[in-house]
Structure formats: C-alpha cells, structure tokens
Amino acid sequence: MSNKKLLILFFHPRFEDSRVNAKLIEGVQQLNGVTFRDMYELYPDFNINIKAEQALLLEHDMIIWHHPFYWYNCPPLMKQWLDLVLEYGWAYGSNGKMLAGKWVMNVITSGGNFNVYQPEGKNKFTHRQFLNSFEQTANLCQMVYLPPFIVPGANRLLDKDIEEYMIQYAQIVHFLMNESIDVEKLSTVEHFNQINAAQWEHQFYKTP
Ligand SMILES: Cc1cc2nc3c(=O)[nH]c(=O)nc-3n(C[C@H](O)[C@H](O)[C@H](O)COP(=O)(O)O)c2cc1C
C-alpha cells in the first residue's frame, strides 16, 4: 500500500463546453490518495485563498497541473494561482523551500497534434518546449518536474479515443503512487505518451 498523496489542480475556464477534460477527470477524481480540485469552480472570482492552497500543497507529495492548452500556455486562473501561491520566501528564495522535493507535472489537452508541435511543423516548437516555464518554475522551487502527459488532437478525438486517454491518465496516476519509482530516470523522458505502460515496472522501478 502506498501512502503517497497526489493533489490534482484542474483549471478549465469553460468546463460546461468541455468534451475531453470532462471525461479525463472521471478516471482520476475518485482514486485513493488523490485530492481533486476544480479550481474555476472553487474560485470563479479569481480570489484565491493563498494560505489554504499552500496548506494543501504541504499535505501532498505530488501535484498535477491539469488544464487545456490555451495559446501555448495555461488558462489565466492557473497563472493567478502560480503568481499568488508560490510566494517568495515560501516557495522560492533563500528561505523558501516549502515545496522542495515534491513532484509536479502538467497534464494538458491540446487541439494540435504532435506533428504540428515540431521544429518543421506549424507551431515550430514541441509541447515540452512550450512548457519550459512550468518546468523552470518547478526547478526554482526545488521540485522535481515529471514528464507531462499530453492529449493531442483533442478536438478531433472519437469517444473511444477519449476513453482510452482517460484510462491512460488513471494508469499514470496509479503508477506515480508506487513507492519505488526511479524519479531521476523518469525525469529524462520527454512526455508520458512515449512510455509503454507495460514497461513501467521494468524501466522505472528501483530494484529492491
Ligand atoms: C482560447 C483557446 C485557446 C487555445 N489555444 C490552443 C493552443 O495554443 N494550442 C493548442 O494545441 N490548442 C489550443 N486550443 C484548443 C484546446 O486546447 C482544446 O480545445 C481543448 O484542449 C479541448 O479540451 P476540452 O474538450 O476539455 O475543452 C485552444 C482553445 C481555446 C478555446
């Protein structure tokens, strides 16, 4: 049994119109060890309770920033959360070490497919490159940035594809709960989509 605790911070500005994320979250909301927070539901006025958010971060070992990819970035409430919650002297700065050692990752749904997120593609840069600011935010806070999980081509997915991504997302959460992950090795992967779930144990679990 794992005692790890995962905090999923979910940011979707138009959840009432969501097709993909609405399904994805069904697979992870109720899992053991997971605290799921629908942030636009909690903070429709953007008035984030900084102390409550910081307390939640301290109670968890891992954080997922889950959001649709909007203008190559996160939705505005997530930016507000970053700006307000990751305070100087708390999250970063010479005395700000409260998040040190915690794991964090992005889970994103993206209208564009992987082929347009390439140097030769329409968007010129990879998803991972666009996510650089989140990775460096994690680094500055001495957190461990895990490979993102990306749902590409989101607007053209069939229901059965979305169902498959929902299952994959739940598998990733389940995998992250394992106590013996070699996180240094895992961090070298570009994104979770590249990992074959059948090889997790073989590739990323430390041998006892
Ligand atoms: C305002 C806005 C900006 C968007 N920007 C991007 C973008 O930069 N890159 C991309 O791949 N998709 C972009 N999209 C597409 C969304 O990522 C996609 O519609 C969403 O992930 C689908 O998930 P949902 O069904 O849960 O809303 C954008 C969509 C909107 C509404």
XYZ file of N, CA and C and ligand atoms in Angstrom:
655
model
N 0.834 -1.212 0.000
C 0.000 0.000 0.000
C 0.867 1.261 0.000
N 0.509 2.213 -0.855
C 1.261 3.461 -0.925
C 0.603 4.508 -0.023
N 1.441 5.300 0.629
C 0.895 6.410 1.423
C 1.056 7.740 0.712
N 1.470 7.690 -0.559
C 1.685 8.935 -1.285
C 0.367 9.680 -1.481
N 0.483 11.001 -1.496
C -0.727 11.810 -1.695
C -0.542 12.731 -2.902
N -1.539 12.712 -3.759
C -1.487 13.475 -5.014
C -2.583 14.537 -5.032
N -2.168 15.751 -5.363
C -3.100 16.872 -5.477
C -3.264 17.214 -6.956
N -4.484 17.057 -7.478
C -4.735 17.443 -8.876
C -5.448 18.792 -8.872
N -4.764 19.791 -9.434
C -5.353 21.127 -9.563
C -5.825 21.251 -11.006
N -7.139 21.290 -11.180
C -7.736 21.254 -12.512
C -8.267 22.639 -12.865
N -7.789 23.156 -14.003
C -8.177 24.513 -14.425
C -8.817 24.439 -15.804
N -10.119 24.645 -15.884
C -10.789 24.724 -17.190
C -11.786 25.877 -17.167
N -11.515 26.944 -17.954
C -12.371 28.141 -17.896
C -13.778 27.912 -18.435
N -13.949 26.924 -19.323
C -15.273 26.677 -19.916
C -15.636 25.202 -19.747
N -15.695 24.759 -18.511
C -15.910 23.335 -18.276
C -17.250 22.867 -18.848
N -18.218 23.772 -18.900
C -19.544 23.399 -19.414
C -19.471 22.984 -20.886
N -18.426 23.448 -21.594
C -18.241 23.081 -23.013
C -17.212 21.963 -23.204
N -16.649 21.503 -22.131
C -15.557 20.526 -22.251
C -16.066 19.155 -22.675
N -15.361 18.561 -23.613
C -15.669 17.194 -24.002
C -14.551 16.270 -23.506
N -13.315 16.688 -23.732
C -12.184 15.806 -23.444
C -11.861 15.793 -21.945
N -11.634 16.968 -21.390
C -11.265 17.012 -19.971
C -12.378 16.505 -19.065
N -13.604 16.772 -19.467
C -14.739 16.292 -18.656
C -14.658 14.776 -18.493
N -14.200 14.100 -19.549
C -14.074 12.640 -19.488
C -12.798 12.245 -18.732
N -11.692 12.933 -19.040
C -10.409 12.569 -18.406
C -10.503 12.555 -16.884
N -11.167 13.563 -16.345
C -11.166 13.675 -14.880
C -11.994 12.565 -14.226
N -12.910 11.986 -14.986
C -13.728 10.891 -14.417
C -12.858 9.737 -13.930
N -11.733 9.535 -14.610
C -10.873 8.394 -14.275
C -10.000 8.597 -13.054
N -9.829 9.846 -12.607
C -8.860 10.092 -11.535
C -9.476 10.714 -10.272
N -10.655 11.299 -10.421
C -11.242 12.058 -9.312
C -11.395 11.253 -8.021
N -11.772 9.984 -8.191
C -12.132 9.186 -7.009
C -11.027 8.244 -6.550
N -9.846 8.335 -7.159
C -8.801 7.358 -6.823
C -8.272 7.578 -5.399
N -7.879 6.493 -4.780
C -7.297 6.547 -3.435
C -6.052 7.405 -3.417
N -5.944 8.288 -2.440
C -4.743 9.111 -2.311
C -4.781 10.371 -3.148
N -5.870 10.560 -3.921
C -5.963 11.727 -4.807
C -6.920 12.770 -4.215
N -6.440 14.011 -4.168
C -7.326 15.143 -3.853
C -7.528 15.901 -5.156
N -8.771 15.979 -5.603
C -9.067 16.636 -6.884
C -9.734 17.976 -6.609
N -9.219 19.041 -7.235
C -9.784 20.378 -7.014
C -10.117 21.034 -8.355
N -11.390 21.316 -8.555
C -11.839 22.029 -9.754
C -11.708 23.526 -9.457
N -10.612 24.132 -9.916
C -10.224 25.457 -9.444
C -11.153 26.571 -9.929
N -11.667 26.468 -11.152
C -12.612 27.507 -11.611
C -13.930 27.425 -10.841
N -14.281 26.255 -10.414
C -15.484 26.080 -9.594
C -15.252 26.707 -8.204
N -14.034 26.508 -7.682
C -13.720 26.996 -6.339
C -13.477 28.500 -6.308
N -12.898 29.023 -7.402
C -12.503 30.443 -7.416
C -13.028 31.156 -8.658
N -14.355 31.238 -8.832
C -14.894 31.894 -10.030
C -14.520 33.381 -10.100
N -14.234 33.979 -8.941
C -13.865 35.402 -8.913
C -12.340 35.610 -8.868
N -11.572 34.538 -9.027
C -10.101 34.595 -9.016
C -9.515 34.987 -7.657
N -10.352 34.989 -6.629
C -9.877 35.406 -5.310
C -9.334 34.187 -4.559
N -8.124 33.808 -4.912
C -7.536 32.561 -4.406
C -7.175 32.684 -2.925
N -7.526 31.655 -2.167
C -7.166 31.620 -0.742
C -5.735 31.076 -0.641
N -4.794 31.987 -0.538
C -3.372 31.621 -0.626
C -2.978 30.654 0.484
N -3.379 30.972 1.703
C -2.981 30.117 2.837
C -3.568 28.711 2.686
N -4.820 28.629 2.248
C -5.452 27.302 2.082
C -4.749 26.511 0.982
N -4.376 27.183 -0.102
C -3.682 26.499 -1.197
C -2.296 26.047 -0.761
N -1.608 26.884 0.000
C -0.278 26.485 0.480
C -0.382 25.300 1.434
N -1.395 25.327 2.296
C -1.577 24.209 3.247
C -1.825 22.911 2.487
N -2.609 22.982 1.422
C -2.868 21.781 0.613
C -1.591 21.261 -0.034
N -0.781 22.177 -0.527
C 0.488 21.749 -1.144
C 1.342 21.002 -0.122
N 1.381 21.522 1.093
C 2.220 20.884 2.119
C 1.725 19.485 2.466
N 0.416 19.273 2.328
C -0.158 17.966 2.691
C 0.064 16.897 1.631
N 0.543 17.294 0.461
C 0.661 16.330 -0.644
C 2.111 16.159 -1.103
N 2.380 15.000 -1.690
C 3.738 14.697 -2.180
C 3.898 15.080 -3.646
N 2.793 15.039 -4.381
C 2.856 15.278 -5.834
C 1.718 16.218 -6.218
N 1.992 17.017 -7.242
C 0.978 17.959 -7.736
C 0.849 17.774 -9.242
N -0.375 17.742 -9.713
C -0.612 17.775 -11.166
C -1.316 19.086 -11.491
N -0.740 19.816 -12.457
C -1.423 20.981 -13.031
C -2.138 20.467 -14.274
N -3.434 20.318 -14.199
C -4.211 19.739 -15.298
C -5.042 20.839 -15.962
N -4.827 21.031 -17.270
C -5.502 22.143 -17.944
C -5.507 21.944 -19.452
N -6.482 22.520 -20.138
C -6.373 22.574 -21.601
C -5.260 23.559 -21.969
N -4.621 23.298 -23.094
C -3.548 24.161 -23.587
C -4.203 25.330 -24.307
N -4.020 26.542 -23.793
C -4.630 27.738 -24.376
C -3.525 28.713 -24.776
N -3.501 29.083 -26.032
C -2.458 29.988 -26.527
C -1.087 29.553 -26.016
N -0.802 28.265 -26.208
C 0.506 27.677 -25.872
C 0.841 27.831 -24.394
N -0.171 27.873 -23.570
C 0.066 28.207 -22.173
C -1.067 27.658 -21.307
N -1.118 28.107 -20.065
C -2.184 27.668 -19.154
C -3.304 28.710 -19.135
N -4.501 28.322 -18.718
C -5.576 29.310 -18.551
C -5.239 30.312 -17.435
N -5.890 31.477 -17.455
C -5.468 32.573 -16.570
C -5.575 32.286 -15.072
N -6.535 31.482 -14.648
C -6.624 31.212 -13.204
C -5.403 30.423 -12.721
N -4.867 29.600 -13.597
C -3.663 28.863 -13.184
C -2.478 29.819 -13.043
N -2.397 30.787 -13.945
C -1.326 31.795 -13.818
C -1.499 32.573 -12.514
N -2.764 32.910 -12.214
C -3.055 33.618 -10.960
C -2.621 32.775 -9.754
N -2.907 31.484 -9.828
C -2.525 30.574 -8.749
C -0.992 30.576 -8.586
N -0.278 30.471 -9.700
C 1.192 30.478 -9.635
C 1.687 31.794 -9.024
N 1.115 32.890 -9.504
C 1.569 34.214 -9.058
C 1.345 34.433 -7.564
N 0.214 33.927 -7.067
C -0.144 34.223 -5.675
C 0.348 33.178 -4.680
N 0.278 31.926 -5.075
C 0.532 30.851 -4.095
C 2.031 30.571 -3.922
N 2.771 30.666 -5.012
C 4.212 30.353 -4.930
C 4.982 31.595 -4.478
N 4.780 31.950 -3.228
C 5.330 33.210 -2.711
C 6.836 33.143 -2.481
N 7.442 34.310 -2.663
C 8.860 34.460 -2.321
C 9.019 34.217 -0.816
N 10.071 33.505 -0.448
C 10.286 33.217 0.986
C 9.478 32.021 1.460
N 8.600 31.520 0.600
C 7.833 30.298 0.924
C 8.175 29.209 -0.087
N 7.957 29.516 -1.345
C 8.220 28.518 -2.395
C 9.619 28.654 -2.996
N 10.146 29.863 -2.980
C 11.478 30.088 -3.560
C 12.160 31.219 -2.807
N 13.430 31.485 -3.163
C 14.210 32.470 -2.404
C 15.047 31.715 -1.384
N 15.992 32.431 -0.738
C 16.957 31.708 0.099
C 16.276 30.949 1.242
N 15.161 31.466 1.755
C 14.476 30.728 2.827
C 13.200 30.034 2.359
N 12.940 30.071 1.078
C 11.684 29.495 0.576
C 11.886 28.104 0.027
N 11.665 27.123 0.887
C 11.941 25.742 0.472
C 10.761 24.818 0.769
N 9.580 25.366 0.906
C 8.455 24.544 1.388
C 8.029 23.463 0.391
N 8.388 23.638 -0.869
C 7.968 22.650 -1.880
C 9.116 21.736 -2.311
N 10.267 21.938 -1.696
C 11.457 21.183 -2.126
C 11.197 19.678 -2.074
N 11.551 19.017 -3.148
C 11.436 17.550 -3.199
C 10.087 17.039 -3.668
N 9.069 17.902 -3.715
C 7.761 17.432 -4.202
C 7.809 17.268 -5.720
N 6.983 16.382 -6.221
C 6.932 16.136 -7.668
C 5.783 16.928 -8.276
N 6.003 17.395 -9.488
C 4.942 18.146 -10.171
C 4.978 17.848 -11.670
N 3.807 17.855 -12.288
C 3.744 17.624 -13.742
C 2.545 18.357 -14.336
N 2.619 18.589 -15.637
C 1.469 19.128 -16.378
C 0.729 17.972 -17.042
N -0.593 18.040 -17.006
C -1.438 17.182 -17.849
C -2.218 18.150 -18.734
N -2.016 18.045 -20.052
C -2.669 19.015 -20.942
C -3.426 18.326 -22.081
N -4.502 18.972 -22.493
C -5.182 18.581 -23.728
C -4.882 19.678 -24.737
N -4.560 19.259 -25.956
C -4.083 20.224 -26.953
C -4.839 20.007 -28.261
N -5.342 21.106 -28.833
C -6.043 20.989 -30.114
C -5.118 20.444 -31.205
N -3.859 20.873 -31.165
C -2.883 20.459 -32.176
C -2.346 19.060 -31.919
N -2.030 18.372 -33.009
C -1.417 17.053 -32.925
C 0.090 17.177 -32.722
N 0.731 16.053 -32.405
C 2.193 16.085 -32.222
C 2.910 16.578 -33.478
N 2.379 16.258 -34.670
C 3.109 16.622 -35.899
C 3.166 18.139 -36.135
N 2.267 18.913 -35.566
C 2.381 20.375 -35.713
C 3.238 20.990 -34.607
N 3.530 20.207 -33.577
C 4.403 20.663 -32.491
C 5.807 20.101 -32.683
N 6.427 20.484 -33.807
C 7.772 20.042 -34.181
C 8.472 21.235 -34.821
N 9.814 21.238 -34.850
C 10.522 22.368 -35.484
C 10.046 22.611 -36.912
N 9.695 21.545 -37.640
C 9.255 21.702 -39.034
C 7.739 21.943 -39.108
N 7.068 21.797 -38.012
C 5.601 21.887 -38.013
C 5.107 23.315 -37.844
N 3.796 23.472 -37.961
C 3.173 24.799 -37.918
C 3.501 25.572 -36.633
N 3.598 24.865 -35.531
C 3.817 25.546 -34.249
C 5.286 25.700 -33.850
N 6.201 25.187 -34.686
C 7.656 25.420 -34.560
C 8.328 24.795 -33.329
N 7.630 24.691 -32.255
C 8.217 24.175 -31.013
C 7.407 22.970 -30.529
N 8.056 22.144 -29.724
C 7.344 20.989 -29.169
C 6.504 21.428 -27.965
N 5.550 20.575 -27.584
C 4.776 20.861 -26.366
C 5.730 21.070 -25.186
N 6.704 20.194 -25.115
C 7.629 20.251 -23.980
C 8.360 21.601 -23.943
N 8.710 22.116 -25.128
C 9.370 23.426 -25.161
C 8.419 24.527 -24.678
N 7.163 24.440 -25.110
C 6.202 25.455 -24.635
C 5.994 25.366 -23.125
N 6.213 24.182 -22.564
C 6.001 24.002 -21.117
C 7.232 24.379 -20.290
N 8.253 24.926 -20.955
C 9.507 25.261 -20.257
C 9.306 26.131 -19.025
N 8.388 27.078 -19.095
C 8.255 27.998 -17.949
C 7.738 27.249 -16.711
N 6.926 26.205 -16.937
C 6.436 25.421 -15.791
C 7.567 24.568 -15.218
N 8.360 24.022 -16.136
C 9.492 23.208 -15.685
C 10.455 24.054 -14.852
N 10.743 25.269 -15.327
C 11.694 26.099 -14.596
C 11.084 26.635 -13.300
N 9.769 26.856 -13.287
C 9.098 27.229 -12.030
C 9.314 26.122 -11.002
N 9.134 24.877 -11.459
C 9.361 23.733 -10.564
C 10.817 23.715 -10.090
N 11.750 23.935 -11.024
C 13.171 23.924 -10.651
C 13.480 24.990 -9.602
N 12.935 26.190 -9.830
C 13.212 27.289 -8.900
C 12.711 26.955 -7.493
N 11.613 26.199 -7.448
C 11.031 25.811 -6.154
C 11.639 24.496 -5.648
N 12.690 24.042 -6.320
C 13.381 22.798 -5.945
C 12.458 21.581 -5.971
N 11.486 21.646 -6.868
C 10.601 20.496 -7.067
C 11.169 19.628 -8.187
N 10.632 18.425 -8.299
C 11.038 17.522 -9.379
C 9.973 17.605 -10.467
N 10.380 18.036 -11.655
C 9.415 18.175 -12.757
C 9.353 16.863 -13.538
N 8.164 16.262 -13.553
C 7.970 14.983 -14.243
C 7.559 15.231 -15.696
N 7.716 14.228 -16.547
C 7.274 14.394 -17.935
C 5.778 14.715 -17.996
N 5.371 15.626 -18.858
C 3.940 15.916 -18.983
C 3.197 14.765 -19.675
N 1.908 14.684 -19.420
C 1.037 13.783 -20.184
C 0.200 14.672 -21.098
N 0.247 14.369 -22.399
C -0.363 15.252 -23.395
C -1.453 14.496 -24.141
N -2.616 15.117 -24.264
C -3.682 14.554 -25.098
C -3.754 15.424 -26.355
N -3.115 14.967 -27.438
C -3.040 15.787 -28.645
C -4.267 15.607 -29.538
N -4.444 16.561 -30.462
C -5.558 16.461 -31.417
C -6.901 16.378 -30.712
N -7.012 17.091 -29.590
C -8.139 16.877 -28.669
C -9.504 17.127 -29.313
N -9.580 18.083 -30.222
C -10.906 18.436 -30.748
C -11.425 17.449 -31.786
N -10.541 16.571 -32.248
C -10.973 15.609 -33.273
C -11.001 14.172 -32.762
N -10.897 14.011 -31.477
C -10.865 12.640 -30.942
C -12.256 12.008 -30.958
N -12.287 10.723 -31.243
C -13.530 9.967 -31.129
C -13.762 9.633 -29.655
N -15.006 9.323 -29.326
C -15.316 8.988 -27.924
C -14.435 7.850 -27.413
N -14.188 6.867 -28.284
C -13.396 5.709 -27.822
C -11.932 6.120 -27.566
N -11.416 7.112 -28.329
C -10.051 7.598 -28.082
C -9.982 8.340 -26.739
N -11.000 9.127 -26.486
C -11.023 9.893 -25.232
C -11.066 8.917 -24.049
N -11.862 7.879 -24.212
C -11.973 6.831 -23.186
C -10.586 6.198 -22.945
N -9.859 5.975 -24.021
C -8.516 5.380 -23.928
C -7.561 6.326 -23.167
N -7.639 7.618 -23.473
C -6.793 8.585 -22.760
C -7.182 8.675 -21.278
N -8.476 8.538 -21.015
C -8.928 8.561 -19.619
C -8.289 7.398 -18.850
N -8.277 6.234 -19.493
C -7.678 5.050 -18.852
C -6.171 5.266 -18.654
N -5.522 5.808 -19.686
C -4.063 6.059 -19.578
C -3.751 7.018 -18.431
N -4.559 8.052 -18.312
C -4.344 9.046 -17.248
C -4.455 8.360 -15.878
N -5.476 7.553 -15.703
C -5.653 6.843 -14.429
C -4.476 5.883 -14.185
N -3.975 5.275 -15.252
C -2.818 4.369 -15.110
C -1.583 5.144 -14.662
N -1.413 6.342 -15.221
C -0.259 7.168 -14.845
C -0.339 7.545 -13.365
N -1.528 7.945 -12.941
C -1.706 8.307 -11.525
C -1.393 7.101 -10.646
N -1.891 5.956 -11.036
C -1.651 4.723 -10.290
C -0.143 4.431 -10.234
N 0.517 4.570 -11.369
C 1.959 4.346 -11.471
C 2.726 5.301 -10.538
N 2.320 6.572 -10.522
C 3.033 7.564 -9.709
C 2.910 7.289 -8.212
N 1.864 6.564 -7.838
C 1.652 6.237 -6.422
C 2.644 5.179 -5.928
N 3.297 4.487 -6.863
C 4.221 3.428 -6.455
C 5.409 4.018 -5.700
N 5.795 3.354 -4.636
C 6.859 3.878 -3.763
C 8.246 3.767 -4.385
N 8.423 2.863 -5.348
C 9.805 2.587 -5.777
C 10.148 3.139 -7.163
N 9.556 4.255 -7.525
C 9.886 4.856 -8.825
C 11.283 5.492 -8.784
N 12.038 5.250 -9.839
C 13.331 5.915 -10.012
C 13.043 7.248 -10.713
N 12.849 8.293 -9.899
C 12.327 9.547 -10.449
C 13.363 10.260 -11.342
N 14.642 10.056 -11.045
C 15.671 10.675 -11.898
C 15.587 10.135 -13.313
N 15.378 8.841 -13.402
C 15.278 8.209 -14.713
C 13.983 8.657 -15.414
N 12.912 8.692 -14.642
C 11.629 9.098 -15.218
C 11.704 10.524 -15.771
N 12.432 11.392 -15.085
C 12.522 12.799 -15.491
C 13.236 12.987 -16.825
N 13.927 11.987 -17.298
C 14.642 12.123 -18.573
C 13.721 11.904 -19.782
N 12.502 11.425 -19.536
C 11.567 11.153 -20.639
C 10.908 12.463 -21.069
N 10.671 12.655 -22.371
C 10.104 13.928 -22.844
C 8.642 14.085 -22.441
N 7.852 13.067 -22.671
C 6.477 13.103 -22.165
C 5.965 11.681 -21.931
N 4.960 11.584 -21.076
C 4.467 10.271 -20.656
C 3.975 9.424 -21.811
N 3.488 10.089 -22.862
C 2.944 9.346 -24.005
C 3.982 8.417 -24.625
N 5.270 8.741 -24.411
C 6.328 7.919 -25.020
C 6.569 6.616 -24.268
N 6.011 6.510 -23.068
C 6.307 5.331 -22.257
C 5.217 4.283 -22.455
N 5.649 3.082 -22.702
C 4.720 1.964 -22.808
C 4.400 1.474 -21.391
N 3.131 1.556 -21.019
C 2.735 1.221 -19.645
C 3.196 -0.176 -19.233
N 3.297 -1.083 -20.180
C 3.700 -2.455 -19.847
C 5.166 -2.503 -19.391
N 5.924 -1.447 -19.727
C 7.356 -1.446 -19.366
C 7.668 -0.615 -18.120
N 6.653 -0.044 -17.510
C 6.905 0.829 -16.357
C 7.743 0.139 -15.291
N 7.264 -1.022 -14.907
C 7.910 -1.736 -13.808
C 9.364 -2.008 -14.152
N 9.556 -2.464 -15.376
C 10.888 -2.842 -15.851
C 11.810 -1.615 -15.953
N 11.276 -0.511 -16.443
C 12.128 0.659 -16.726
C 12.305 1.622 -15.555
N 11.249 1.795 -14.744
C 11.289 2.923 -13.811
C 11.138 2.549 -12.339
N 11.059 1.250 -12.012
C 11.013 0.889 -10.601
C 12.413 0.497 -10.157
N 12.803 1.056 -9.008
C 14.112 0.688 -8.473
C 14.084 -0.771 -8.038
N 15.188 -1.453 -8.270
C 15.234 -2.842 -7.802
C 15.533 -2.848 -6.313
N 14.810 -3.665 -5.531
C 14.976 -3.622 -4.073
C 16.377 -4.065 -3.619
C -8.914 30.183 -26.116
C -8.371 28.906 -26.671
C -7.007 28.820 -26.949
C -6.481 27.627 -27.448
N -5.133 27.563 -27.689
C -4.593 26.395 -28.110
C -3.181 26.300 -28.318
O -2.420 27.236 -28.140
N -2.693 25.105 -28.728
C -3.484 24.013 -28.921
O -2.954 22.950 -29.274
N -4.822 24.073 -28.707
C -5.391 25.233 -28.315
N -6.746 25.315 -28.088
C -7.566 24.090 -28.194
C -7.835 23.497 -26.813
O -6.647 23.112 -26.202
C -8.781 22.307 -26.907
O -9.988 22.794 -27.442
C -9.062 21.687 -25.561
O -7.881 21.139 -25.043
C -10.107 20.586 -25.668
O -10.441 20.102 -24.378
P -11.922 20.235 -23.777
O -12.843 19.413 -24.662
O -11.836 19.679 -22.398
O -12.263 21.697 -23.768
C -7.320 26.499 -27.640
C -8.689 26.609 -27.363
C -9.204 27.801 -26.886
C -10.686 27.880 -26.586
